mmCIF file of C-alpha atoms and ligand atoms in Angstrom:
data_model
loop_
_atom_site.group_PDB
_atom_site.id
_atom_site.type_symbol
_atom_site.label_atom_id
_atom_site.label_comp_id
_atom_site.label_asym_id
_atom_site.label_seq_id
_atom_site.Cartn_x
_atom_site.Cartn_y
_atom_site.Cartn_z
ATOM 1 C CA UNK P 1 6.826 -39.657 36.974
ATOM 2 C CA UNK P 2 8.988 -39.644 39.854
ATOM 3 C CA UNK P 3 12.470 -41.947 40.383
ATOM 4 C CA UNK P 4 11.364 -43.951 43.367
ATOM 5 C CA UNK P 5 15.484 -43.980 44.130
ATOM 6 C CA UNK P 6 16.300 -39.978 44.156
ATOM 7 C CA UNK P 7 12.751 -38.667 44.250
ATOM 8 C CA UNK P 8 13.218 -36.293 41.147
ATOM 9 C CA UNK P 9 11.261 -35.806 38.285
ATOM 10 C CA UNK P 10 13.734 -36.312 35.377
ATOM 11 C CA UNK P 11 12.328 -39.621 34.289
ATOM 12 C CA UNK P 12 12.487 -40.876 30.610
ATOM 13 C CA UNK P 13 10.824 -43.931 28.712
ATOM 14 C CA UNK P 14 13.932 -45.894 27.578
ATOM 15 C CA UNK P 15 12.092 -48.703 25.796
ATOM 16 C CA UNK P 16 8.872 -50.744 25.631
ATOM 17 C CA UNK P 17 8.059 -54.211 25.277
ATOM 18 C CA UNK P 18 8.176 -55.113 21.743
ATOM 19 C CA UNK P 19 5.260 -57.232 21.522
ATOM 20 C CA UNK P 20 1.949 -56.203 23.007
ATOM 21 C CA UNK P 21 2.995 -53.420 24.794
ATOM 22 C CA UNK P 22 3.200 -54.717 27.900
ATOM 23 C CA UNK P 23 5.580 -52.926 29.977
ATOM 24 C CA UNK P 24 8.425 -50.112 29.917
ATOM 25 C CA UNK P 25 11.091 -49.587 30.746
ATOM 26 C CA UNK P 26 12.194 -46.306 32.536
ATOM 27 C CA UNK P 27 15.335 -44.644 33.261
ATOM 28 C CA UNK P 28 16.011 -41.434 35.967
ATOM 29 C CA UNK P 29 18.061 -39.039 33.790
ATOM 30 C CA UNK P 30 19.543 -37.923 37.670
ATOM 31 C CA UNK P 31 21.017 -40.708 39.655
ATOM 32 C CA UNK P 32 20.972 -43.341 36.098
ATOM 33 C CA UNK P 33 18.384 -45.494 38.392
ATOM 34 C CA UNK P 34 16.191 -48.254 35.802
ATOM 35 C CA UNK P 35 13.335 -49.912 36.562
ATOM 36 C CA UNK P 36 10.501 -51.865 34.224
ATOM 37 C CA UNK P 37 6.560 -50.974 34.807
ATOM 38 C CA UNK P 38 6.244 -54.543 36.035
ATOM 39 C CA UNK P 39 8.260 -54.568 38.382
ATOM 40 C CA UNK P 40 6.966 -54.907 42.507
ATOM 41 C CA UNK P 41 5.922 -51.454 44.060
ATOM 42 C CA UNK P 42 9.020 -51.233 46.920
ATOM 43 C CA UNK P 43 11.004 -51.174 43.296
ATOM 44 C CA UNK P 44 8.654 -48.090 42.008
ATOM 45 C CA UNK P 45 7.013 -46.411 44.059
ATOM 46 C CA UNK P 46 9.247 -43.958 45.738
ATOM 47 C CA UNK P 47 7.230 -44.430 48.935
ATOM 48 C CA UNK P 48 7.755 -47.466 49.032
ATOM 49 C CA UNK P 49 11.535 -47.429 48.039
ATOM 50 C CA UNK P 50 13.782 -48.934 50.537
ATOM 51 C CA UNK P 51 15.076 -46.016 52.334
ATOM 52 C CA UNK P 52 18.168 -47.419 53.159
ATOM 53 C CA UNK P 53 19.008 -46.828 49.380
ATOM 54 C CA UNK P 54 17.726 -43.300 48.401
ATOM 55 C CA UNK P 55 20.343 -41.289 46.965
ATOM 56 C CA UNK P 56 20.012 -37.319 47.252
ATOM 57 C CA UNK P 57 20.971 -36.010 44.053
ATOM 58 C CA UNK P 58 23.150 -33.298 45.816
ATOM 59 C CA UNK P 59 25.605 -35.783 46.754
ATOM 60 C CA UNK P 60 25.769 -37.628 43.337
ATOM 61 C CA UNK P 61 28.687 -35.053 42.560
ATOM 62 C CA UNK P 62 30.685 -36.305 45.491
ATOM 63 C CA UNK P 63 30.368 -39.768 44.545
ATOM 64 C CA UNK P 64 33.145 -42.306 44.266
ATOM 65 C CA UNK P 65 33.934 -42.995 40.845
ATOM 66 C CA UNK P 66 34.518 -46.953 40.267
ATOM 67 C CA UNK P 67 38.001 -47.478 39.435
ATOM 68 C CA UNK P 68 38.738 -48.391 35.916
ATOM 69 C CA UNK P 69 39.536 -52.463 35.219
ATOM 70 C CA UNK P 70 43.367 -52.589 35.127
ATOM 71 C CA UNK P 71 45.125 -53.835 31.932
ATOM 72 C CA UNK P 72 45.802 -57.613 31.688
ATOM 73 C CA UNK P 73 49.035 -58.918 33.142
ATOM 74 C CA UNK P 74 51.608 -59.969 30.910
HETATM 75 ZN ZN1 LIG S 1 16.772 -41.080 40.227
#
């Protein structure tokens, strides 16, 4: 399978539906991307991904890193 956001193959079953088997729920190893099977095609297909929001997993690296919540005021 292949992440429709960074186009890379590292794509892992995080859980299924617990009754009925009805979908699942993957997760890209790469770029941390998570979709469900259910979900509409221009959220997994990766031709159909909005291009506007690929990531190249060369630039993950370079990424800003969220800063962390500050502690509460006194
Ligand atoms: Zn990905």
């Amino acid at each position: 399978m292949i992440c429709p956001r960074c186009d890379t193959d590292k794509v892992e079953v995080m859980a299924t539906s617990p009754v009925g088997h009805v979908w699942e729920l993957y997760l890209c190893k790469t770029c941390t991307y998570s979709w469900r099977s259910t979900e509409t095609p221009n959220k997994t297909d990766p031709k159909l991904y909005n291009h506007k929001f690929k990531i190249k997993p060369e630039t993950i690296p370079s990424m800003l890193v969220i800063p962390p919540v500050p502690p509460l005021k006194a």
